Coordinates of N, CA and C in Angstrom, one line a residue:
M18 N -18.0 -17.6 15.9 CA -18.9 -18.6 15.5 C -19.2 -18.4 14.2
K19 N -19.3 -17.0 13.8 CA -19.7 -16.6 12.4 C -18.9 -17.3 11.3
K20 N -17.6 -17.6 11.7 CA -16.7 -18.0 10.6 C -17.3 -19.6 10.5
I21 N -17.8 -20.1 11.5 CA -18.2 -21.5 11.1 C -19.3 -21.7 10.4
F22 N -20.0 -20.7 10.8 CA -21.4 -20.8 10.0 C -21.1 -20.3 8.4
V23 N -20.2 -19.7 8.0 CA -19.8 -19.3 7.0 C -19.2 -20.5 6.1
V24 N -18.7 -21.4 6.6 CA -17.7 -22.6 6.1 C -19.2 -23.5 5.6
L25 N -20.0 -23.8 6.8 CA -21.2 -24.9 6.7 C -22.0 -24.4 5.5
L26 N -22.2 -23.1 5.7 CA -23.1 -22.6 4.4 C -22.6 -22.8 3.2
A27 N -21.6 -22.9 2.6 CA -20.6 -23.3 1.5 C -21.1 -24.3 0.8
I28 N -21.5 -25.1 1.6 CA -21.8 -26.4 0.9 C -22.9 -26.5 0.2
A29 N -23.8 -25.3 0.5 CA -25.6 -25.6 0.1 C -25.4 -25.3 -1.5
V30 N -24.2 -25.1 -1.9 CA -24.3 -24.3 -3.6 C -24.5 -25.9 -4.5
L31 N -24.0 -27.0 -3.7 CA -23.8 -28.2 -4.7 C -25.5 -28.9 -4.9
V32 N -26.1 -28.8 -3.7 CA -27.8 -28.9 -3.8 C -28.8 -28.0 -4.1
S33 N -28.3 -27.1 -3.9 CA -29.5 -26.2 -4.1 C -30.1 -26.0 -5.3
G34 N -31.5 -26.6 -5.7 CA -32.0 -26.2 -6.7 C -31.9 -27.6 -7.5
C35 N -31.3 -28.7 -6.9 CA -31.3 -30.0 -7.6 C -32.7 -30.7 -7.1
S36 N -33.3 -31.6 -7.9 CA -34.4 -32.1 -7.7 C -34.7 -33.4 -8.7
I37 N -33.4 -34.1 -9.1 CA -33.6 -35.5 -9.1 C -34.4 -36.3 -8.5
V38 N -35.6 -37.0 -9.0 CA -36.3 -38.0 -8.2 C -35.9 -39.5 -7.9
F39 N -35.7 -39.8 -6.9 CA -35.0 -41.0 -6.5 C -36.3 -42.1 -6.5
D40 N -36.1 -43.4 -6.8 CA -37.2 -44.2 -6.4 C -36.4 -45.8 -6.0
G41 N -37.4 -46.5 -5.4 CA -36.7 -47.5 -4.7 C -36.9 -47.6 -3.1
D42 N -36.2 -48.3 -2.4 CA -36.2 -48.4 -0.9 C -35.0 -47.9 -0.8
N43 N -34.6 -47.8 0.8 CA -33.8 -47.2 1.3 C -32.3 -48.3 1.0
V44 N -31.3 -47.7 0.4 CA -30.2 -48.2 0.2 C -29.1 -47.8 0.7
D45 N -28.1 -49.3 0.9 CA -26.9 -48.9 1.7 C -25.5 -48.9 0.4
L46 N -24.4 -48.1 1.0 CA -23.6 -47.8 0.2 C -22.2 -48.7 0.8
D47 N -21.0 -48.9 -0.2 CA -19.8 -49.3 1.0 C -19.0 -48.2 1.5
V48 N -18.5 -48.2 2.6 CA -18.0 -47.1 3.1 C -16.4 -47.1 3.3
A49 N -16.0 -46.2 3.8 CA -14.7 -46.2 4.3 C -14.4 -45.3 5.3
L50 N -13.4 -45.6 6.5 CA -13.2 -45.0 7.5 C -12.2 -43.7 6.7
Y51 N -13.0 -42.6 7.4 CA -12.3 -41.2 7.1 C -11.6 -40.5 8.4
E52 N -10.2 -40.7 8.4 CA -10.0 -39.9 9.6 C -9.4 -38.7 9.8
G53 N -10.2 -37.7 10.0 CA -9.5 -36.2 10.4 C -8.4 -35.9 10.9
S54 N -7.8 -34.9 10.5 CA -6.6 -34.3 11.2 C -6.8 -33.5 12.5
S55 N -8.3 -33.4 12.7 CA -8.4 -32.7 14.0 C -9.1 -33.3 15.0
G56 N -8.8 -34.5 14.9 CA -9.0 -35.7 16.1 C -10.5 -36.1 15.8
Y57 N -10.6 -36.7 14.9 CA -11.9 -37.9 14.6 C -11.9 -38.5 13.4
S58 N -12.8 -39.4 13.6 CA -13.0 -40.3 12.6 C -14.4 -40.8 12.0
L59 N -15.1 -41.3 10.9 CA -16.4 -41.2 10.5 C -16.4 -42.2 9.4
N60 N -17.3 -42.6 8.9 CA -17.7 -43.5 7.9 C -18.1 -42.6 6.9
V61 N -17.5 -42.9 5.6 CA -17.8 -41.9 4.1 C -17.7 -42.9 3.4
P62 N -18.8 -42.6 2.5 CA -19.5 -43.6 1.1 C -18.1 -43.9 0.4
N63 N -17.5 -44.8 -0.4 CA -16.9 -44.8 -1.1 C -16.8 -44.0 -2.2
T64 N -17.9 -43.8 -3.0 CA -18.2 -43.3 -4.0 C -18.4 -41.6 -3.9
W65 N -18.3 -41.1 -2.7 CA -18.5 -39.5 -2.5 C -17.2 -39.0 -2.6
V66 N -17.5 -37.9 -3.3 CA -15.8 -37.0 -3.7 C -15.9 -36.2 -2.8
M67 N -14.2 -35.9 -2.4 CA -13.9 -34.9 -1.7 C -13.9 -33.8 -2.5
D68 N -14.5 -32.7 -2.0 CA -14.1 -31.4 -2.6 C -12.9 -30.5 -2.2
E69 N -12.9 -30.4 -0.9 CA -12.0 -29.3 -0.5 C -11.4 -30.0 0.9
K70 N -10.2 -29.9 1.7 CA -10.1 -29.8 2.7 C -8.8 -29.0 3.3
T71 N -9.2 -28.7 4.5 CA -8.1 -27.8 5.3 C -7.9 -28.4 6.8
D72 N -7.0 -28.1 7.6 CA -6.6 -28.6 8.7 C -8.1 -28.7 9.9
N73 N -8.7 -27.7 9.4 CA -10.2 -27.9 10.3 C -11.4 -28.2 9.6
T74 N -11.2 -28.0 8.1 CA -12.7 -28.3 7.6 C -12.3 -29.2 6.4
V75 N -13.5 -30.4 6.0 CA -13.6 -30.8 5.0 C -14.8 -31.2 4.5
S76 N -15.1 -31.2 2.9 CA -16.0 -31.3 2.5 C -16.5 -32.7 1.3
F77 N -17.5 -33.0 1.2 CA -17.7 -34.3 0.5 C -19.1 -33.9 -0.6
H78 N -19.5 -34.4 -1.7 CA -20.4 -34.8 -2.3 C -20.6 -36.2 -3.0
S79 N -21.9 -36.4 -3.1 CA -22.1 -37.5 -3.6 C -22.1 -37.7 -5.5
E80 N -21.8 -38.5 -6.1 CA -21.4 -38.5 -7.4 C -22.7 -37.5 -8.0
D81 N -23.8 -37.8 -8.0 CA -24.8 -37.0 -8.8 C -25.0 -35.8 -7.9
N82 N -24.3 -35.1 -7.1 CA -24.3 -33.8 -6.5 C -25.9 -33.7 -5.6
Q83 N -26.4 -34.9 -5.4 CA -28.0 -34.6 -4.6 C -27.6 -34.5 -3.0
I84 N -26.4 -34.8 -2.7 CA -26.1 -34.6 -1.1 C -24.5 -34.2 -0.8
A85 N -24.7 -33.4 -0.3 CA -23.2 -32.6 0.1 C -23.1 -32.5 1.5
M86 N -22.1 -32.7 2.1 CA -21.6 -32.8 3.7 C -20.6 -31.7 3.9
S87 N -20.3 -31.3 4.7 CA -19.1 -30.3 5.3 C -18.8 -30.5 6.9
I88 N -17.7 -30.9 7.2 CA -17.3 -31.4 8.5 C -16.4 -30.1 8.7
V89 N -16.7 -29.7 10.0 CA -15.7 -28.4 10.5 C -15.4 -28.7 11.9
S90 N -14.2 -28.4 12.3 CA -13.7 -28.5 13.5 C -13.5 -27.2 14.4
E91 N -14.0 -27.0 15.4 CA -13.7 -25.6 16.2 C -12.8 -26.1 17.4
L92 N -11.6 -25.5 17.3 CA -10.6 -26.2 18.2 C -10.2 -24.7 18.9
G93 N -10.7 -24.8 20.2 CA -10.4 -23.4 20.8 C -11.4 -22.5 20.7
G94 N -12.6 -23.1 20.6 CA -13.8 -22.0 20.0 C -14.3 -21.2 21.3
I95 N -14.9 -20.5 21.4 CA -15.7 -19.8 22.5 C -16.5 -20.4 23.4
D96 N -16.0 -20.5 24.9 CA -16.9 -21.6 25.7 C -18.0 -21.1 26.6
Y97 N -18.7 -19.8 26.5 CA -19.8 -19.4 26.8 C -21.6 -19.4 26.3
Y98 N -21.2 -20.5 24.8 CA -22.3 -20.8 24.4 C -22.6 -21.9 24.7
S99 N -24.0 -22.4 25.3 CA -24.1 -23.9 25.1 C -24.7 -24.3 24.0
M100 N -24.9 -26.0 24.0 CA -25.2 -26.6 22.9 C -26.1 -26.3 22.3
K101 N -27.4 -26.1 23.1 CA -28.9 -25.4 22.6 C -28.8 -24.2 22.0
E102 N -27.9 -23.0 22.6 CA -27.7 -21.9 21.6 C -27.1 -22.2 20.6
I103 N -25.8 -22.8 20.3 CA -25.4 -23.1 19.1 C -26.1 -23.8 18.0
K104 N -27.0 -24.7 18.6 CA -28.0 -25.4 17.6 C -28.7 -24.2 17.2
D105 N -29.4 -23.7 18.0 CA -30.2 -22.8 17.6 C -30.0 -21.7 16.6
Q106 N -28.6 -21.1 16.8 CA -28.1 -20.3 16.1 C -27.5 -20.8 14.7
L107 N -27.2 -22.0 14.6 CA -27.2 -22.8 13.3 C -28.2 -23.1 12.3
T108 N -29.0 -23.5 13.3 CA -30.8 -23.3 12.3 C -31.1 -22.2 12.0
E109 N -30.8 -21.0 12.5 CA -31.3 -19.8 12.1 C -30.4 -19.5 10.6
E110 N -29.1 -19.7 11.0 CA -28.3 -19.2 9.6 C -28.2 -19.9 8.3
L111 N -28.5 -21.5 8.6 CA -28.9 -22.2 7.6 C -30.3 -22.0 6.9
A112 N -31.3 -21.9 7.7 CA -32.6 -21.9 7.2 C -32.7 -20.7 6.5
A113 N -32.2 -19.4 6.9 CA -32.3 -18.1 6.1 C -31.5 -18.3 4.9
E114 N -30.6 -19.1 5.0 CA -29.6 -19.1 3.8 C -30.4 -20.2 2.6
L115 N -30.9 -21.4 3.1 CA -31.1 -22.4 2.6 C -32.6 -22.4 2.1
F116 N -33.5 -22.1 3.0 CA -35.1 -22.3 2.7 C -35.6 -21.3 2.5
S117 N -36.8 -21.0 1.5 CA -37.3 -19.8 1.0 C -38.3 -19.5 1.8
S118 N -39.3 -20.4 2.9 CA -40.0 -20.2 4.0 C -40.0 -20.9 4.9
D119 N -40.9 -21.3 5.2 CA -41.0 -22.1 6.5 C -40.4 -23.3 6.4
Y120 N -40.1 -23.9 7.2 CA -39.3 -25.4 7.3 C -39.8 -26.5 8.6
N121 N -39.7 -27.5 8.6 CA -40.2 -28.3 9.4 C -39.2 -28.9 10.1
V122 N -39.1 -29.2 11.7 CA -38.2 -30.1 12.3 C -38.5 -31.4 12.4
E123 N -37.6 -32.2 11.7 CA -38.1 -33.2 11.8 C -37.4 -34.3 13.1
E124 N -36.4 -33.9 13.2 CA -36.0 -34.6 14.8 C -34.9 -33.6 15.2
D125 N -35.2 -33.8 16.6 CA -34.5 -33.0 17.3 C -33.8 -33.5 18.8
S126 N -32.7 -33.7 18.9 CA -32.3 -34.3 20.3 C -30.7 -33.5 20.6
G127 N -30.4 -33.6 21.9 CA -29.4 -32.9 22.3 C -29.0 -33.1 23.6
G128 N -27.8 -32.7 23.9 CA -27.6 -32.4 25.8 C -26.4 -31.7 25.7
T129 N -25.9 -31.7 26.5 CA -24.7 -30.7 27.1 C -23.5 -30.9 26.0
K130 N -23.3 -32.4 25.4 CA -22.0 -32.6 24.6 C -22.4 -32.9 23.2
Y131 N -23.9 -32.5 22.7 CA -24.1 -33.0 21.8 C -25.3 -32.4 21.1
F132 N -25.8 -32.4 19.7 CA -26.5 -32.2 19.2 C -27.1 -32.7 17.9
H133 N -28.3 -32.7 17.5 CA -28.7 -33.7 16.3 C -30.1 -33.0 15.7
R134 N -30.1 -32.2 14.6 CA -31.3 -31.8 14.4 C -31.6 -31.7 12.8
V135 N -32.7 -31.9 12.3 CA -33.1 -32.3 11.0 C -34.2 -31.6 10.4
L136 N -33.6 -30.9 9.4 CA -35.0 -29.6 9.3 C -35.1 -29.9 7.6
I137 N -36.5 -29.7 7.1 CA -36.9 -30.2 5.7 C -37.7 -28.9 5.1
G138 N -37.6 -28.6 4.2 CA -38.5 -27.4 3.5 C -38.1 -27.2 2.0
A139 N -38.5 -26.5 1.3 CA -38.4 -26.0 0.1 C -37.1 -25.0 0.0
D140 N -36.4 -24.9 -0.9 CA -35.1 -24.3 -1.2 C -35.8 -22.9 -2.3
Q141 N -35.1 -22.0 -2.6 CA -35.2 -21.0 -3.2 C -35.7 -21.3 -4.4
D142 N -35.7 -22.5 -5.3 CA -36.1 -22.7 -6.4 C -37.2 -23.7 -6.3
G143 N -37.6 -23.9 -5.1 CA -39.1 -24.8 -4.9 C -38.5 -26.2 -4.6
A144 N -37.4 -26.4 -4.9 CA -37.0 -28.1 -4.4 C -37.3 -28.3 -3.2
R145 N -37.5 -29.5 -2.7 CA -37.5 -29.7 -1.5 C -36.1 -30.1 -0.7
I146 N -35.6 -29.8 0.1 CA -34.2 -30.2 0.4 C -34.2 -30.6 2.2
V147 N -33.4 -31.3 2.4 CA -33.3 -31.7 4.0 C -31.9 -31.3 4.4
V148 N -31.9 -30.6 5.6 CA -30.8 -30.3 5.9 C -30.5 -31.1 7.9
D149 N -29.3 -31.9 7.6 CA -29.2 -33.0 8.7 C -27.8 -32.2 9.3
M150 N -28.1 -31.7 10.6 CA -27.0 -30.8 11.4 C -26.5 -31.9 12.8
Y151 N -25.0 -32.1 13.0 CA -24.9 -32.5 14.0 C -23.7 -32.1 14.9
A152 N -23.6 -32.2 16.0 CA -22.3 -31.5 16.5 C -21.8 -32.3 17.5
N153 N -20.7 -32.4 17.9 CA -20.2 -33.1 19.1 C -19.1 -32.4 19.9
Q154 N -19.5 -32.0 21.1 CA -18.3 -31.4 22.2 C -17.7 -32.0 23.2
P155 N -16.5 -32.8 22.6 CA -16.2 -33.5 23.5 C -15.5 -33.2 24.6
Y156 N -14.9 -31.8 24.5 CA -14.0 -31.0 25.6 C -14.5 -29.8 25.7
V157 N -14.4 -29.0 26.5 CA -14.6 -27.3 26.6 C -13.9 -26.9 25.7
T158 N -14.4 -26.0 24.3 CA -13.9 -25.5 23.3 C -13.5 -26.3 22.4
I159 N -13.7 -27.4 22.4 CA -13.7 -28.3 21.3 C -14.9 -28.8 20.8
R160 N -15.0 -28.6 19.2 CA -16.5 -28.8 18.7 C -16.3 -29.1 17.3
H161 N -17.1 -30.3 16.8 CA -17.1 -30.9 15.6 C -18.3 -30.7 15.1
Y162 N -18.4 -29.8 13.7 CA -20.0 -30.3 13.5 C -20.1 -30.8 11.9
I163 N -21.5 -31.3 11.8 CA -21.2 -32.0 10.3 C -22.7 -31.6 10.1
V164 N -22.8 -31.1 8.8 CA -23.7 -30.5 8.2 C -24.4 -31.7 6.9
I165 N -25.3 -31.9 6.6 CA -25.6 -32.8 5.3 C -26.8 -31.9 4.7
V166 N -26.6 -31.4 3.3 CA -27.6 -30.8 2.9 C -28.2 -32.0 1.6
A167 N -29.4 -32.4 1.4 CA -29.5 -33.5 0.4 C -31.1 -33.0 -0.1
A168 N -31.1 -33.3 -1.4 CA -32.5 -33.3 -2.0 C -33.2 -33.9 -1.2
A169 N -34.4 -34.1 -1.2 CA -35.2 -34.7 0.0 C -35.7 -36.2 -1.0
S170 N -35.9 -36.3 -2.0 CA -35.7 -37.9 -2.5 C -34.3 -38.5 -2.2
A171 N -33.3 -38.1 -2.5 CA -32.2 -38.4 -1.9 C -31.9 -38.9 -0.7
Y172 N -32.3 -37.9 -0.1 CA -32.1 -38.2 1.6 C -33.1 -39.5 2.1
D173 N -34.4 -39.5 1.6 CA -35.1 -40.7 1.7 C -34.4 -42.1 1.3
T174 N -33.8 -41.9 0.1 CA -33.1 -43.2 -0.1 C -31.8 -43.6 0.5
Y175 N -31.0 -42.5 0.8 CA -29.9 -42.7 1.6 C -29.7 -42.4 3.0
E176 N -31.4 -42.3 3.5 CA -31.2 -42.2 5.1 C -30.4 -42.9 5.9
S177 N -30.4 -44.3 5.4 CA -29.3 -45.6 6.5 C -28.0 -45.1 6.2
V178 N -27.8 -44.4 5.2 CA -26.0 -44.0 4.9 C -26.0 -42.9 5.7
I179 N -27.0 -42.0 5.8 CA -26.6 -40.9 6.4 C -27.0 -40.8 7.5
D180 N -27.4 -41.8 8.3 CA -27.5 -42.0 9.8 C -26.2 -43.2 10.2
D181 N -25.6 -43.7 9.3 CA -24.3 -44.0 9.7 C -23.2 -43.3 9.8
I182 N -23.3 -42.6 8.8 CA -22.1 -41.5 9.1 C -21.9 -40.9 10.1
I183 N -23.2 -40.3 10.8 CA -23.2 -39.6 12.0 C -23.2 -40.7 13.2
S184 N -23.8 -41.8 13.4 CA -23.6 -42.8 14.5 C -21.9 -43.2 14.5
S185 N -21.3 -42.9 13.0 CA -20.1 -43.6 13.1 C -19.0 -42.5 13.8
F186 N -19.5 -41.3 13.8 CA -18.5 -40.2 14.3 C -18.2 -40.7 16.0
T187 N -16.8 -40.7 15.9 CA -15.5 -41.1 16.9 C -14.8 -39.7 17.1
V188 N -14.6 -39.4 18.2 CA -13.7 -38.8 18.9 C -11.9 -39.3 18.9
T189 N -10.9 -39.1 18.5 CA -10.0 -39.9 18.5 C -8.6 -39.3 19.2
M190 N -8.9 -38.4 19.9 CA -7.7 -37.5 20.6 C -8.4 -37.1 22.0
T191 N -7.4 -37.5 23.0 CA -7.8 -37.2 24.7 C -7.5 -35.3 24.6
E192 N -8.1 -34.8 25.8 CA -7.9 -33.2 25.5 C -6.5 -33.1 25.8
D193 N -5.7 -33.6 26.4 CA -4.2 -33.3 26.3 C -3.7 -33.2 24.9
E194 N -4.2 -34.3 23.8 CA -3.6 -34.3 22.6 C -4.4 -33.1 21.8
Y195 N -5.3 -32.9 22.1 CA -6.1 -31.6 21.4 C -5.2 -30.3 21.7
L196 N -5.1 -30.3 22.9 CA -4.3 -29.1 23.6 C -2.6 -29.1 22.8
Q197 N -2.3 -30.0 22.7 CA -0.9 -30.0 22.0 C -1.2 -29.8 20.3
L198 N -2.3 -30.4 20.1 CA -2.6 -30.2 18.7 C -3.0 -28.5 18.1
M199 N -3.5 -27.8 19.3 CA -3.5 -26.4 19.0 C -2.2 -25.8 19.1
E200 N -1.7 -26.1 20.2 CA -0.2 -25.4 20.1 C 0.6 -25.4 18.9
N201 N 0.6 -26.9 18.6 CA 1.6 -27.3 17.3 C 1.1 -26.2 16.0
R202 N -0.3 -26.1 15.8 CA -1.0 -25.2 14.8 C -0.7 -24.0 15.0
R203 N -0.9 -23.3 16.4 CA -0.1 -22.1 16.4 C 1.1 -21.8 16.0
D204 N 2.0 -22.5 16.5 CA 3.4 -22.4 16.2 C 3.6 -22.4 14.8
A205 N 3.2 -23.5 14.1 CA 3.3 -23.6 12.4 C 2.8 -22.2 11.9
T206 N 1.5 -21.6 12.4 CA 1.0 -20.2 12.0 C 1.9 -19.4 12.1
A207 N 2.5 -19.1 13.4 CA 3.4 -18.2 13.7 C 4.7 -18.0 12.9
D208 N 5.2 -19.2 12.7 CA 6.4 -19.7 12.0 C 6.5 -19.2 10.5
A209 N 5.1 -19.6 9.7 CA 4.8 -19.5 8.4 C 4.9 -17.6 8.2
Q210 N 4.1 -17.0 9.1 CA 3.9 -15.6 9.4 C 5.3 -14.8 9.1
I211 N 6.2 -15.4 10.1 CA 7.3 -14.9 10.4 C 8.3 -15.1 8.9
E212 N 8.1 -16.1 8.3 CA 8.6 -16.5 7.0 C 8.0 -15.6 6.1
E213 N 7.0 -15.6 6.1 CA 6.5 -14.7 5.1 C 6.8 -13.3 5.1
E214 N 7.1 -12.8 6.3 CA 7.4 -11.5 6.4 C 8.8 -11.1 5.7
Q215 N 9.6 -12.1 6.0 CA 11.3 -12.0 6.0 C 11.3 -11.8 4.5
T216 N 10.4 -12.8 3.9 CA 10.4 -13.0 2.3 C 10.0 -12.0 1.7
T217 N 9.4 -10.7 2.2 CA 8.6 -9.6 1.4 C 9.3 -8.3 2.1
E218 N 10.3 -8.4 2.7 CA 10.7 -7.3 3.2 C 11.5 -6.7 2.2
P219 N 11.5 -5.2 2.0 CA 12.2 -4.6 1.0 C 13.8 -4.6 1.0
V220 N 14.3 -4.8 -0.1 CA 15.9 -4.6 0.1 C 16.5 -3.5 -0.3
E221 N 17.3 -3.2 0.8 CA 17.7 -2.0 0.6 C 18.7 -1.3 -0.8
E222 N 18.9 -0.6 -1.2 CA 19.7 -0.5 -2.6 C 20.8 0.1 -2.0
Q223 N 22.1 -0.5 -2.3 CA 23.1 0.0 -2.5 C 23.4 1.0 -2.8
T224 N 24.3 2.0 -2.6 CA 25.0 3.2 -3.1 C 26.4 3.1 -3.0
N225 N 27.0 3.5 -4.3 CA 28.7 3.9 -4.4 C 29.0 5.0 -3.9

């Protein structure tokens, strides 16, 4: 679980200390469907830049660096945490890393299969930021996390875009397909490890 938090916290650098002021009403952006290799899809604005992608993680940021988003898939995770416990743990970790002092919970919902919580406060430089976090657990030990960190003024301006990202999140695999995906990845990891060990084995010197 700690590894998940570390990955999600990495996105904070993109917006920490930023304070561009946005004027005008809530705006819309053109979006494209992003299909993650870990069995989900969601809408992402066309102008957002992908920063990094692995089997289980992907991150994006807006052109002006005022909004950053990280998506992490936890396949085969620990099953004894409830979604409420995970939500509270994630809130604690994010708040300790991102906020300089107290913060407000602007939205809070959830159940046995998902949660959604929005936090607002000041970062270490005094800039107002919003942390929007969502998690979806379609099957036992299968979870997907979305964390969006934004300058407060940018969040207000693009709130409908952010709402669309979260509401568009869709699970695209059955439980059996997830189990097969996990098995395939375990096999690929084991094969890669064997290959690495073979290429690093010392070569015995032959003597005449």
